[in-house]
XYZ file of C-alpha atoms in Angstrom:
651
model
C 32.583 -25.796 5.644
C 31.563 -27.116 9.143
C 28.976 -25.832 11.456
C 31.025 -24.088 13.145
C 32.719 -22.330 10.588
C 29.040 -21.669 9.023
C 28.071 -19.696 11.860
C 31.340 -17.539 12.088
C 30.355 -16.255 8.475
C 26.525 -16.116 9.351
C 27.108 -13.770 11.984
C 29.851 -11.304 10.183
C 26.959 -11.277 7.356
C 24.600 -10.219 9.395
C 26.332 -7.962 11.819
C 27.183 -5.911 8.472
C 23.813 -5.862 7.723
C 22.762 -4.873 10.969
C 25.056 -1.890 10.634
C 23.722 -0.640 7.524
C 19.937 -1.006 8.576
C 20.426 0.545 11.814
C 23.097 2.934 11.735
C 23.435 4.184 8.267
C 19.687 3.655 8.026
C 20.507 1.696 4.380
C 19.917 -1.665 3.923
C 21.039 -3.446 1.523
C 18.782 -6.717 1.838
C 15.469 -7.452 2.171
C 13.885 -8.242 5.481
C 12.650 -11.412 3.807
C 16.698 -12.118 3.131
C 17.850 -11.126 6.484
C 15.398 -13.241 8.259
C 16.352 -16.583 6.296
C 20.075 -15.768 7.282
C 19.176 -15.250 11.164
C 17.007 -18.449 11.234
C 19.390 -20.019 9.665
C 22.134 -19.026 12.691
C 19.325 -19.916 14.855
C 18.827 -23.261 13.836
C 22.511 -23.774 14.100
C 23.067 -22.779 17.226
C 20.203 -25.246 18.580
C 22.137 -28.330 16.511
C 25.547 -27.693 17.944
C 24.573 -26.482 21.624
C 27.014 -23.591 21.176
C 26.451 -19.726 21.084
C 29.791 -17.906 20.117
C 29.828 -14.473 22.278
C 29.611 -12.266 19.341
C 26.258 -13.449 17.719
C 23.670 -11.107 17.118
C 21.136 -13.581 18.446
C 22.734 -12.350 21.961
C 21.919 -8.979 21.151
C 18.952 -6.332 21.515
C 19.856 -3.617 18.971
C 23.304 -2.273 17.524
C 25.365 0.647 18.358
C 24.227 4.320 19.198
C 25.115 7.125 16.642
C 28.086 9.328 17.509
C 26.550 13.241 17.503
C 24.001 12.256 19.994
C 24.422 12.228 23.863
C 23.668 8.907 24.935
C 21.491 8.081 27.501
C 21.493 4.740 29.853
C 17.849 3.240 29.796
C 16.860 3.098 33.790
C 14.869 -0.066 32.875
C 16.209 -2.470 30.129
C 14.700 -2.629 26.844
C 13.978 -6.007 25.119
C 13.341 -7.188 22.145
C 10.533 -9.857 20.485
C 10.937 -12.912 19.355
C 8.844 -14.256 16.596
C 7.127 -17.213 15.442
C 7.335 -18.377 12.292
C 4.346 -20.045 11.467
C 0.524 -20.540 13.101
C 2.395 -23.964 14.616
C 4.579 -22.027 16.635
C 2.594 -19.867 17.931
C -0.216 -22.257 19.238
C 2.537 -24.079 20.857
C 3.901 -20.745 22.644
C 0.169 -19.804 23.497
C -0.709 -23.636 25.207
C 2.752 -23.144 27.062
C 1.860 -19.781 28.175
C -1.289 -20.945 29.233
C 0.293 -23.873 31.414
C 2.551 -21.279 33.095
C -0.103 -19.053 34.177
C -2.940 -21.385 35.218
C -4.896 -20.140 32.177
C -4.774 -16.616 30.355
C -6.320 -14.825 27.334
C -3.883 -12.903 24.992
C -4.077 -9.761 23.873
C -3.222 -8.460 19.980
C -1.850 -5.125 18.639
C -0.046 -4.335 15.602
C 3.711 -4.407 15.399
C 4.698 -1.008 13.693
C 7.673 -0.602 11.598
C 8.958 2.338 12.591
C 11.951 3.312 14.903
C 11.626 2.551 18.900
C 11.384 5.379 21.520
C 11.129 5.801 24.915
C 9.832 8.838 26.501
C 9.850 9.852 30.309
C 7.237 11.795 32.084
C 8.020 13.746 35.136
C 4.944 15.715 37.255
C 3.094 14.943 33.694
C 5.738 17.147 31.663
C 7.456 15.587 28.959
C 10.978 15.177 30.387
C 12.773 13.186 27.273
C 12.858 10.778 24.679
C 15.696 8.259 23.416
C 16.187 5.560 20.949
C 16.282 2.155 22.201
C 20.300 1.576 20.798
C 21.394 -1.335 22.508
C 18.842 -1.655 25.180
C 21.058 -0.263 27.606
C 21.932 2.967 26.111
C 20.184 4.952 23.355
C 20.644 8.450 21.751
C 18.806 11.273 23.522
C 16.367 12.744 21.085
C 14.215 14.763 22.583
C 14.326 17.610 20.251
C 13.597 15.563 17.614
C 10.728 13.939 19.370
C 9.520 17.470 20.578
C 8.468 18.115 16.744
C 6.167 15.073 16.550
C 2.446 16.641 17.132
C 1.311 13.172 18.056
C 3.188 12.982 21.256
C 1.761 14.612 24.417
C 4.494 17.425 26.018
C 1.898 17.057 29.409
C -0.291 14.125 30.340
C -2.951 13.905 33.040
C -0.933 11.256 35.176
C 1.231 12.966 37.609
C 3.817 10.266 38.556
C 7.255 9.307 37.087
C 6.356 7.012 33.722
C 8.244 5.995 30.763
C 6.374 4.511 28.062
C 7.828 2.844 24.806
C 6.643 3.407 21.158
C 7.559 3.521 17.649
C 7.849 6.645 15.713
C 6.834 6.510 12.372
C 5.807 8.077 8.971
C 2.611 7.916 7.626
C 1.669 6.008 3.838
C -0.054 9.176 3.372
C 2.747 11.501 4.903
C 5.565 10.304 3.024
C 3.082 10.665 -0.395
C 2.672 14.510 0.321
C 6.316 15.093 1.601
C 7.505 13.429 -1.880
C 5.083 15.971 -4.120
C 7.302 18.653 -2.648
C 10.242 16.984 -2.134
C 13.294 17.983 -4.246
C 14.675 14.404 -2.617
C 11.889 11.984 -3.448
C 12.182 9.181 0.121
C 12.368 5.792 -0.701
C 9.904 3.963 2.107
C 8.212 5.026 5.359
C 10.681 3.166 7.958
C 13.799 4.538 6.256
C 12.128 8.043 6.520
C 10.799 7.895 10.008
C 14.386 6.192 11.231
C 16.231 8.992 9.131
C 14.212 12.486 10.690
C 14.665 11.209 14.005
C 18.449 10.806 13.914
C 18.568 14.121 12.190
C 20.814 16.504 14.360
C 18.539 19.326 12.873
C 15.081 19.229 14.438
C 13.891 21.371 11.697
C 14.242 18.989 9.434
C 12.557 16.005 11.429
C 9.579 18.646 11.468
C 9.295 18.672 7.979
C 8.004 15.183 7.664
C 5.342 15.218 9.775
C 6.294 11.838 11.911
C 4.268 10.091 14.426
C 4.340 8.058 17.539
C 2.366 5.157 18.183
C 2.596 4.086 21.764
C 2.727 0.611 22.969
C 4.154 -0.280 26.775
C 4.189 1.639 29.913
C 7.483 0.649 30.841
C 7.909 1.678 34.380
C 4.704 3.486 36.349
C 5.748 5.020 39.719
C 2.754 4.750 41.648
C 0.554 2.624 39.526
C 0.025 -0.711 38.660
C -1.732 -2.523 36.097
C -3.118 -5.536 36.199
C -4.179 -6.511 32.474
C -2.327 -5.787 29.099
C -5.803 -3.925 28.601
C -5.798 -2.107 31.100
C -2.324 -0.541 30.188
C -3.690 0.132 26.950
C -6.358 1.943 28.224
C -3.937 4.013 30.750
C -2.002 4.697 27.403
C -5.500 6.065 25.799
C -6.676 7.651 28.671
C -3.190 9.835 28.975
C -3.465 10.906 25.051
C -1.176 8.345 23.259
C -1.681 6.806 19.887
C -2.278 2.999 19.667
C -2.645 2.478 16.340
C -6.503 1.555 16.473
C -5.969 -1.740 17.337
C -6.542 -3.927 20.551
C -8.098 -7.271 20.890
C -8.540 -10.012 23.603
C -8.165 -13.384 22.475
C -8.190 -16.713 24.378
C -7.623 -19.119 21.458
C -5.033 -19.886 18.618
C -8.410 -20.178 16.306
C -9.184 -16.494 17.337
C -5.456 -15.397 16.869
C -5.269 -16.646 13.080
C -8.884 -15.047 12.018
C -7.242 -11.715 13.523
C -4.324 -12.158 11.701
C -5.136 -13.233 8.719
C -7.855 -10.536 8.442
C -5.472 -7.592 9.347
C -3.010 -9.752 6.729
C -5.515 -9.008 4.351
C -5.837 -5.083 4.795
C -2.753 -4.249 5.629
C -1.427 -2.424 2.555
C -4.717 -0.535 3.070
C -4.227 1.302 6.442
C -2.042 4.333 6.408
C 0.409 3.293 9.436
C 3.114 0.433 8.268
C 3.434 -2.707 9.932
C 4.992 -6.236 9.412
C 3.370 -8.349 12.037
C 1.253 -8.686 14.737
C 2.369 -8.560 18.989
C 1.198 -11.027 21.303
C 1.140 -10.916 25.166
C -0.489 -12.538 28.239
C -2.919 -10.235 29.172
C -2.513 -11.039 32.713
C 0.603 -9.211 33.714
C 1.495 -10.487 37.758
C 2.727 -13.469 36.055
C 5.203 -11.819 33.858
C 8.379 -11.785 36.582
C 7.968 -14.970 37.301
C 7.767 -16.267 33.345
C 10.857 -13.949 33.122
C 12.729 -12.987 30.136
C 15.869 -14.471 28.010
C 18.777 -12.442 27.764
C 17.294 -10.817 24.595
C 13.038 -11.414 24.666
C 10.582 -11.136 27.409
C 9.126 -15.123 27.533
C 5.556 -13.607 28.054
C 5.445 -12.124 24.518
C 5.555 -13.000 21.106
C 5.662 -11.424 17.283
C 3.853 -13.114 14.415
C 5.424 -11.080 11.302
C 3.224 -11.284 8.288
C 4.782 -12.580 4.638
C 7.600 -10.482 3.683
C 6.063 -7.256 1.469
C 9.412 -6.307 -0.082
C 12.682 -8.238 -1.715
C 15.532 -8.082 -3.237
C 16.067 -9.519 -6.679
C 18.009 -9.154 -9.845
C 16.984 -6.384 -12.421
C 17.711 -7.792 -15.534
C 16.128 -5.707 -18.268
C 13.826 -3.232 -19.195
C 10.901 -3.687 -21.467
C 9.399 0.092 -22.887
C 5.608 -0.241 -23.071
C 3.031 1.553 -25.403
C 0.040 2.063 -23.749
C -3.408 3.620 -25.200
C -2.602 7.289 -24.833
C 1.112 6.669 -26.339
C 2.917 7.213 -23.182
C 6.088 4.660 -23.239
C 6.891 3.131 -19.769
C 9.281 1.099 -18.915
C 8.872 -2.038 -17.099
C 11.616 -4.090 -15.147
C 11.646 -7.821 -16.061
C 13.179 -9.245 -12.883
C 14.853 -12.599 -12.023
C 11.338 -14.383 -10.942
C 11.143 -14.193 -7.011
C 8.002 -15.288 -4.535
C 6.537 -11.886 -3.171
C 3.392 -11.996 -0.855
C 2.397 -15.299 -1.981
C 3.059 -14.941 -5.809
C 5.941 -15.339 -8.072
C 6.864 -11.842 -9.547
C 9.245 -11.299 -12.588
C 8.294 -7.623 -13.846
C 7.562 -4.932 -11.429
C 6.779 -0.983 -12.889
C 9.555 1.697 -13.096
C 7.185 4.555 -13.523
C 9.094 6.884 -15.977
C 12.579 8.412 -16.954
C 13.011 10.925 -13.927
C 11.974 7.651 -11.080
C 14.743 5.417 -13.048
C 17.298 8.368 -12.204
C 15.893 8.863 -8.757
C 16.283 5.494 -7.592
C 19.410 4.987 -9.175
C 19.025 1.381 -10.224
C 20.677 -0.133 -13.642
C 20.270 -3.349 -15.760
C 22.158 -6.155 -14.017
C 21.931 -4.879 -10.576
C 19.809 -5.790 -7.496
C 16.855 -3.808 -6.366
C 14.164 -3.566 -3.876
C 10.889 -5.268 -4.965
C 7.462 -4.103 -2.806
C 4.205 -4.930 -3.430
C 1.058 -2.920 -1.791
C -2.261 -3.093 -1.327
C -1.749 -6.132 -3.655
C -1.346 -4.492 -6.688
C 1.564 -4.016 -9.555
C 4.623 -4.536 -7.805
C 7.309 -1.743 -7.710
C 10.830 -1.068 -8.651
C 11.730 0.964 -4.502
C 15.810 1.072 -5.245
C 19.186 -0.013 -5.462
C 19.934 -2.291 -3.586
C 23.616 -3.525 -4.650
C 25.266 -2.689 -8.307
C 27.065 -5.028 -9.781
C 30.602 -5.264 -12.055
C 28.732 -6.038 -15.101
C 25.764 -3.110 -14.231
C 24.394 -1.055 -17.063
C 22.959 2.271 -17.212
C 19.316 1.951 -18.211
C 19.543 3.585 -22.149
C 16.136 5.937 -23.239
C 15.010 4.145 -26.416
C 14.563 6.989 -29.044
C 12.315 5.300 -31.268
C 8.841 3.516 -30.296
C 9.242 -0.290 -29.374
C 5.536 -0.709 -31.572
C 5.539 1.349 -34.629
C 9.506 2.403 -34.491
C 8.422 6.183 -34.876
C 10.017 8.680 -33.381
C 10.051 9.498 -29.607
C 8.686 12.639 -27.653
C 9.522 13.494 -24.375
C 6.730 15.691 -22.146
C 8.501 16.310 -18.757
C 9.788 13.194 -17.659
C 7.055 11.100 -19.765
C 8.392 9.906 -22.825
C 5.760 9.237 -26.014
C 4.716 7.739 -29.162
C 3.094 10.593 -31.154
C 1.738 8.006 -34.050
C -1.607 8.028 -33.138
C -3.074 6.019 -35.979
C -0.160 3.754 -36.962
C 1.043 2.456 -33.966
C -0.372 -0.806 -33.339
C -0.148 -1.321 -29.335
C -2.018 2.153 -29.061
C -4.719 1.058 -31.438
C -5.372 -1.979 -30.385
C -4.852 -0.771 -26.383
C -7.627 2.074 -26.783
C -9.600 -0.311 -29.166
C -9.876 -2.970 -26.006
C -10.757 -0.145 -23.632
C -13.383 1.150 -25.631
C -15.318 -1.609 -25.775
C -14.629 -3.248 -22.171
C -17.544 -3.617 -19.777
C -17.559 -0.354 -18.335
C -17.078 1.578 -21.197
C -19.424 0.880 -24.584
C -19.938 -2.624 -23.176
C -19.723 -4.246 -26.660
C -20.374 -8.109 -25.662
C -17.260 -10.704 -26.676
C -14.742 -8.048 -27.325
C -11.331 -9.003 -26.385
C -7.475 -7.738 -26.797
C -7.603 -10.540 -29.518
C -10.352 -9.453 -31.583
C -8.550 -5.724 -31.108
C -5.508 -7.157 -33.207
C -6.988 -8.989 -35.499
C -9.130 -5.964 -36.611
C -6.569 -4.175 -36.581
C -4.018 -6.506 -38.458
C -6.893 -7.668 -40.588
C -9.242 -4.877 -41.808
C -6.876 -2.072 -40.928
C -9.242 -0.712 -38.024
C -7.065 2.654 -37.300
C -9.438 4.641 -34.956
C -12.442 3.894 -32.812
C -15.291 5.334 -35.447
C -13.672 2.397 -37.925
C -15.439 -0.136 -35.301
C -18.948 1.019 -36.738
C -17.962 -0.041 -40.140
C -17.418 -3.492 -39.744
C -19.622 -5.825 -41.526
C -20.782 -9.276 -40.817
C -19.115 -10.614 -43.176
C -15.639 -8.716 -42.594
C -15.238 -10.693 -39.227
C -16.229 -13.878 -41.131
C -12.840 -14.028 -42.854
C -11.685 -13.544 -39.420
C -9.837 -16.863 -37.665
C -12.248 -17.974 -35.092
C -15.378 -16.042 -36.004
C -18.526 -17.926 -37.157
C -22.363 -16.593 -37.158
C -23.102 -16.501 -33.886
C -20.280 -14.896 -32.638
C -20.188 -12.388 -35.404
C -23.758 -11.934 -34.794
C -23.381 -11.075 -31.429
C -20.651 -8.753 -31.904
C -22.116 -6.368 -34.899
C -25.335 -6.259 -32.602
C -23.134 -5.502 -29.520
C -21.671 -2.768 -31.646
C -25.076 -1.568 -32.859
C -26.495 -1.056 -29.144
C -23.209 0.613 -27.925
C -24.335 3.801 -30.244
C -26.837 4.590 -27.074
C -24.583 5.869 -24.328
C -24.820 7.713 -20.972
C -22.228 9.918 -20.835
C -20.463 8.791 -17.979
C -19.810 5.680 -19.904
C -18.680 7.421 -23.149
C -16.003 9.771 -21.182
C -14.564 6.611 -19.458
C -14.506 4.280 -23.240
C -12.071 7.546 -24.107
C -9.185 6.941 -21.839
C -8.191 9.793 -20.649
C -5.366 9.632 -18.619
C -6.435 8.483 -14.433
C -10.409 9.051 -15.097
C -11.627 6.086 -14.000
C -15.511 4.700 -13.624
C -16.191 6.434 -10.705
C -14.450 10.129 -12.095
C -16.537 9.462 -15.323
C -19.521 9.372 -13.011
C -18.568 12.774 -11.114
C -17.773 14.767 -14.090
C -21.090 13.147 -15.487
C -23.470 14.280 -12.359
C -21.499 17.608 -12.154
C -21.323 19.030 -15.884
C -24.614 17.433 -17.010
C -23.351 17.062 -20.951
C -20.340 16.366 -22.760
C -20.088 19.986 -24.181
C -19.759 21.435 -20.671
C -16.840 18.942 -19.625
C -14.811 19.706 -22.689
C -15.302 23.366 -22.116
C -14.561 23.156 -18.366
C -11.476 24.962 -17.104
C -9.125 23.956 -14.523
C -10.797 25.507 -11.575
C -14.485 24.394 -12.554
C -12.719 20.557 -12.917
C -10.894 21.040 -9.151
C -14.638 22.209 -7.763
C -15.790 18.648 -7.891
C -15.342 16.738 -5.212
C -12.539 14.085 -5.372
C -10.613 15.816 -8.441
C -7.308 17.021 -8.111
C -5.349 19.119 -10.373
C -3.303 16.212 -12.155
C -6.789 15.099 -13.517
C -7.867 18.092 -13.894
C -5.178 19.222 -16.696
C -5.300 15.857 -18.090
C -9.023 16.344 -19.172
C -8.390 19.997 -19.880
C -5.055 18.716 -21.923
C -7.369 15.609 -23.802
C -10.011 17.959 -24.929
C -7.351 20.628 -26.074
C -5.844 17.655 -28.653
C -7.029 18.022 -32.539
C -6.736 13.697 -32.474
C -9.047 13.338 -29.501
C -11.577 15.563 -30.566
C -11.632 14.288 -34.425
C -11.794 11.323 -32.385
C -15.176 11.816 -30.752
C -16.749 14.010 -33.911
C -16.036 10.444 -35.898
C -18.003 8.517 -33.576
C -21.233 11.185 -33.321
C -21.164 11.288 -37.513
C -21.411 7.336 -36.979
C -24.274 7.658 -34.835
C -23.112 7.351 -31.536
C -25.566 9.159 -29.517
C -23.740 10.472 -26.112
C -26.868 10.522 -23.445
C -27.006 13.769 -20.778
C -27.078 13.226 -17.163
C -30.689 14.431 -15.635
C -31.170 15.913 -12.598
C -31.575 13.264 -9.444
C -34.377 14.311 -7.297
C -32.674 13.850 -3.440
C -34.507 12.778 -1.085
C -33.274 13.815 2.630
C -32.796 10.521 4.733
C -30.133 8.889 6.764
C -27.565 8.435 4.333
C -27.603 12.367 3.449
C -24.117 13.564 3.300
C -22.666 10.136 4.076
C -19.974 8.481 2.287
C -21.005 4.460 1.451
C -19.163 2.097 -0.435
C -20.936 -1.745 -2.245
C -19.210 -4.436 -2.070
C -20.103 -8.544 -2.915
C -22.467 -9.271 -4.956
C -25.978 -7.891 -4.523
C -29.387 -10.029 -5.481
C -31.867 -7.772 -5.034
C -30.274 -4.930 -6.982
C -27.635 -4.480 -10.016
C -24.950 -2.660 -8.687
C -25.818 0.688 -10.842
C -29.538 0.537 -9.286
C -27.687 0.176 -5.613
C -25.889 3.501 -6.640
C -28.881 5.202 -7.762
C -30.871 4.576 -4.804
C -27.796 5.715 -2.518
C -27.741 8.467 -4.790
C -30.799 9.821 -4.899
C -31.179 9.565 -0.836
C -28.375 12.017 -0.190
C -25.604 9.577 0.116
C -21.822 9.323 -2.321
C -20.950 6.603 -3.392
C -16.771 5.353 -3.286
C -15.085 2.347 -4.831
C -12.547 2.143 -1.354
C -12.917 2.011 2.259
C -11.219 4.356 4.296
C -11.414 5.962 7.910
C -13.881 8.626 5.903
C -16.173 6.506 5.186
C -19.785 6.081 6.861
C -21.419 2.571 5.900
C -20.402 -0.041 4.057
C -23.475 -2.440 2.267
C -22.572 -5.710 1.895
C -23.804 -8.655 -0.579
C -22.764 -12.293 -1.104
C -19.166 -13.675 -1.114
C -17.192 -9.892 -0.123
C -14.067 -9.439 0.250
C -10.981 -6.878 1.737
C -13.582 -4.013 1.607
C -15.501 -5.812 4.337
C -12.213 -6.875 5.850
C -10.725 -3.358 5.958
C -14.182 -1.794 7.114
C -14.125 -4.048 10.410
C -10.539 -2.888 10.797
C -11.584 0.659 11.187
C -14.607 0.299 12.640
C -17.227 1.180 9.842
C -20.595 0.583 10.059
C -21.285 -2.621 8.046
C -25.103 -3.419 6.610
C -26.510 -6.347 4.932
C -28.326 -6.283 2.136
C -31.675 -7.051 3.680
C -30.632 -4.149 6.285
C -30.662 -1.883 3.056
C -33.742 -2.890 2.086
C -35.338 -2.285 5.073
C -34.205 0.762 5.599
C -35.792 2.029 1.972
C -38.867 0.116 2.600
């Protein structure tokens, strides 16, 4: 195939793909996918000199939906072009700065959402339309209406139109799907979805938003800087996102970047990139624009967060509690700067919801860098199978039991990978802390000397993990003494070495402060549970629903006939102070302190402690070597401490 030829069937690819991400609002490739083919077009067009009149490199957007009256933009609407590495974009900054005489840069995020432009007349919202082609979009001003984030009136009295993205929150599409009888897949889909809903009732009902980023056209006003405009935006009520910097140097741009890089699976709004501009706009005309991108402004996009790979089994895991999930083992493909090849499925009813089979290709995201996710289908193939329920467990080959949509292994003895699971959890660090414990020595005790439940672990001998392979004195030693100490507990400790289902450290620690003694929490009721800060009802009928289970509670009377003394939680004297009332989360490593003292003196001055950053929290401490916490608390502006500011403050 020539070059020619190669670019003919480049751009009927992606023209269909185009189609089915912005009309029918379902793609069908991953942005990581689409962007290799439109390089690659690119590319090819530079080689041969030649641009055939139908590429989509010589257009802004795609075609407006029938249903909606169209509406022809009064000022064109352009796209961005990106960069595709920190190479490019120094060049583009040096070459801006040689056009204007010198100029700093400024930085905002670059939303993925849908694009709309709103007009103001006399400071009344007059209407709102989709960017289409960037001559014509659809009028959606009822829609629009229905997002509480944009401003029907403004302060500024004079004819503006200002362009933004309107979008769908992390945290709105999480409550919509609670409700939802028709779970949505992702946040862009969702936003892009309720806004070319004919039915404004039902763009209401997901609780969109509007994050506003250009004044495109200011009738009796004009602007100088980029900041400035942002400001205007502020000033007249407008959402920015939180984020605006000034920069001057490439150096500057890349520690921006790579520190929003690093938090942005954190912050509630999506985005894929960052937006750069001159800040000085009179030299904007004259820089001038390509038939698609203004010259004066550039997009860094960040490492693709979702792809599309092939699903090509399912693997049914036994975890510590017996629930069986299943896990896709993928066709190994690089994600966010690591090679993936099983992602989580969740359970039965999220299988049927996303509609995916074995043998077909699905969406792949990653967030917050964590256990990548199974999102959807994205193409089925011929040879596609429908993902079969195993009736009997994958570990101990007992019989099944479904709960809801969970499916389980009710062999709570004799199933191996639930033995040796709770075995591992029981003893980790911040459970009974029992020194050189591993997932190893949990199967060979189990294989071995037929440990069965977690009492059996305080009859092991010395000289039973002897005949072990790799055990000799000292490590034997060290373990039956390890063993020995774990019998003196605090409680929080003990109810997080019994695994009930999403009580973590820091839940063990609030039902701990709370309920003062283990009796209380396993007498607590639903409503008593949902009193304490931070605990919702899932977690609360899980611990009602643990304590409630004849296994579980033979469980713990086992361990308290072995001697396993379960400590209460005293009363903390507060002292009133500064950090009364205030939410502050630890992170890097502190010298002066262990991290439990830090929490105790917090504590004990009035202040809650949390394991994340978010917008809700007041001060963050910070030790030696920390990481995204500290990132993500410069991002939203938290108050950030030292160490030796923390110890001044107490002294």
């Amino acid at each position: 195939m020539d070059k020619l030829e190669r670019m003919r069937a480049l751009i009927d690819e992606i023209n269909i793909h185009n189609k089915n991400y912005y009309v029918y609002d379902n793609p069908t490739i991953s942005d990581a996918e689409y962007d290799k083919l439109y390089y690659t077009l690119v590319d090819l067009e530079k080689e041969t000199g030649i641009i055939l009149p139908h590429s989509p490199t010589q257009r802004v957007g795609d075609s407006v939906l029938e249903g909606f009256k169209k509406h022809k933009h009064e000022v064109p609407l352009y796209s961005l072009n990106k960069v595709r590495d920190y190479d490019d974009l120094a060049k583009w900054m040096e070459d801006m700065k040689a056009l204007c005489g010198g100029t700093d840069f400024s930085m905002e995020y670059k939303f993925d959402g849908l694009q709309i432009v709103i007009e103001y007349e006399n400071g009344i919202f007059k209407r709102a339309t989709t960017r289409g082609n960037g001559q014509v979009g659809e009028d959606v001003s009822a829609q629009v209406k229905t997002i509480r984030s944009v401003p029907l009136s403004i302060d500024y009295k004079g004819k503006l139109t200002v362009q933004g993205e309107g979008m769908m929150l992390r945290s709105s599409l999480e409550k919509y799907n609670k409700t939802a009888t028709e779970k949505l897949k992702n946040e862009r889909n969702a936003a892009a979805g309720a806004i070319r809903n004919l039915d404004p009732k039902q763009t209401a009902k997901r609780t969109l938003d509007y994050f506003c980023y250009t004044v495109v056209k200011c009738e009796g006003k004009t602007f100088t800087t980029q900041a400035e405009q942002h400001q205007f935006l502020v000033d007249n009520g407008f959402k920015t996102g939180d984020y605006f910097k000034i920069v001057s140097s490439v150096s500057e741009a890349i520690k921006e970047i790579e520190k929003t890089d690093k938090v942005k699976g954190k912050i509630d709004i999506l985005i894929d990139g960052m937006v750069f501009k001159i800040n000085k706009v009179a030299p904007r005309e004259e820089i001038g624009y390509t038939n698609k991108f203004p010259k004066w402004a550039i997009a860094y996009k960040f490492e693709a967060q979702e792809v599309r790979t092939l699903l090509e089994d399912v693997i049914w895991q036994v975890g510590r509690s017996g629930r069986v999930t299943p896990i896709a083992s993928l066709s190994p493909v690089e994600l966010a700067g690591a090679t993936v090849s099983r992602a989580t499925l969740n359970n039965i009813e999220d299988i049927n919801r996303k509609g995916v089979y074995k043998n077909s290709y699905v969406f792949v995201r990653r967030s917050n860098e964590v256990i990548p996710e199974v999102m959807g289908l994205a193409e089925k193939l011929p040879n596609s199978e429908k993902i079969e329920v195993p009736k009997l467990c994958p570990s101990c080959s007992r019989p099944l039991a479904m709960k809801g949509p969970l499916l389980y292994c009710v062999n709570h003895d004799g199933c191996p990978a639930q033995v040796v699971d709770r075995l591992t959890h029981f003893a980790s660090r911040n459970a009974m802390n029992i020194e050189g414990f591993s997932e190893k020595t949990a199967s060979l005790l189990y294989d071995k000397l037929g440990l069965r439940t977690l009492a059996d672990l305080y009859d092991i001998t010395k000289d039973q993990l002897l005949t072990l392979d790799g055990f000799k004195d000292k490590k034997a030693d060290n373990i039956i003494s390890s063993i020995e100490k774990s019998k003196h507990v605090s409680l929080d400790r003990f109810l997080f070495s019994l695994g009930i289902m999403e009580v973590g450290s820091k839940t063990a620690k609030d039902l701990a402060k709370n309920f003062k003694s283990l009796e209380n929490i396993k007498n607590a009721s639903i409503e008593q549970l949902c009193a304490v800060e931070d605990i919702g009802g899932v977690i609360a009928e899980n611990i009602v629903q643990f304590f409630k289970d004849e296994d579980n509670l033979r469980e713990i009377e086992l361990l308290i006939e072995k001697g396993v003394n379960v400590g209460q939680e005293k009363e903390v004297q507060i002292t009133e102070s500064y950090l009364t009332g205030k939410k502050v989360v630890l992170t890097g490593s502190l010298t002066s302190f262990t991290r439990a003292e830090a929490e105790a003196i917090i504590e004990s001055h009035g202040g809650k402690c949390a394991s994340s950053v978010s917008k809700n929290t007041d001060l963050v401490i910070v030790g030696e070597d920390a990481g995204s916490k500290y990132d993500k608390a410069v991002a939203l502006g938290v108050k950030v401490i030292n160490e030796d500011e923390f110890k001044k403050f107490l002294s």
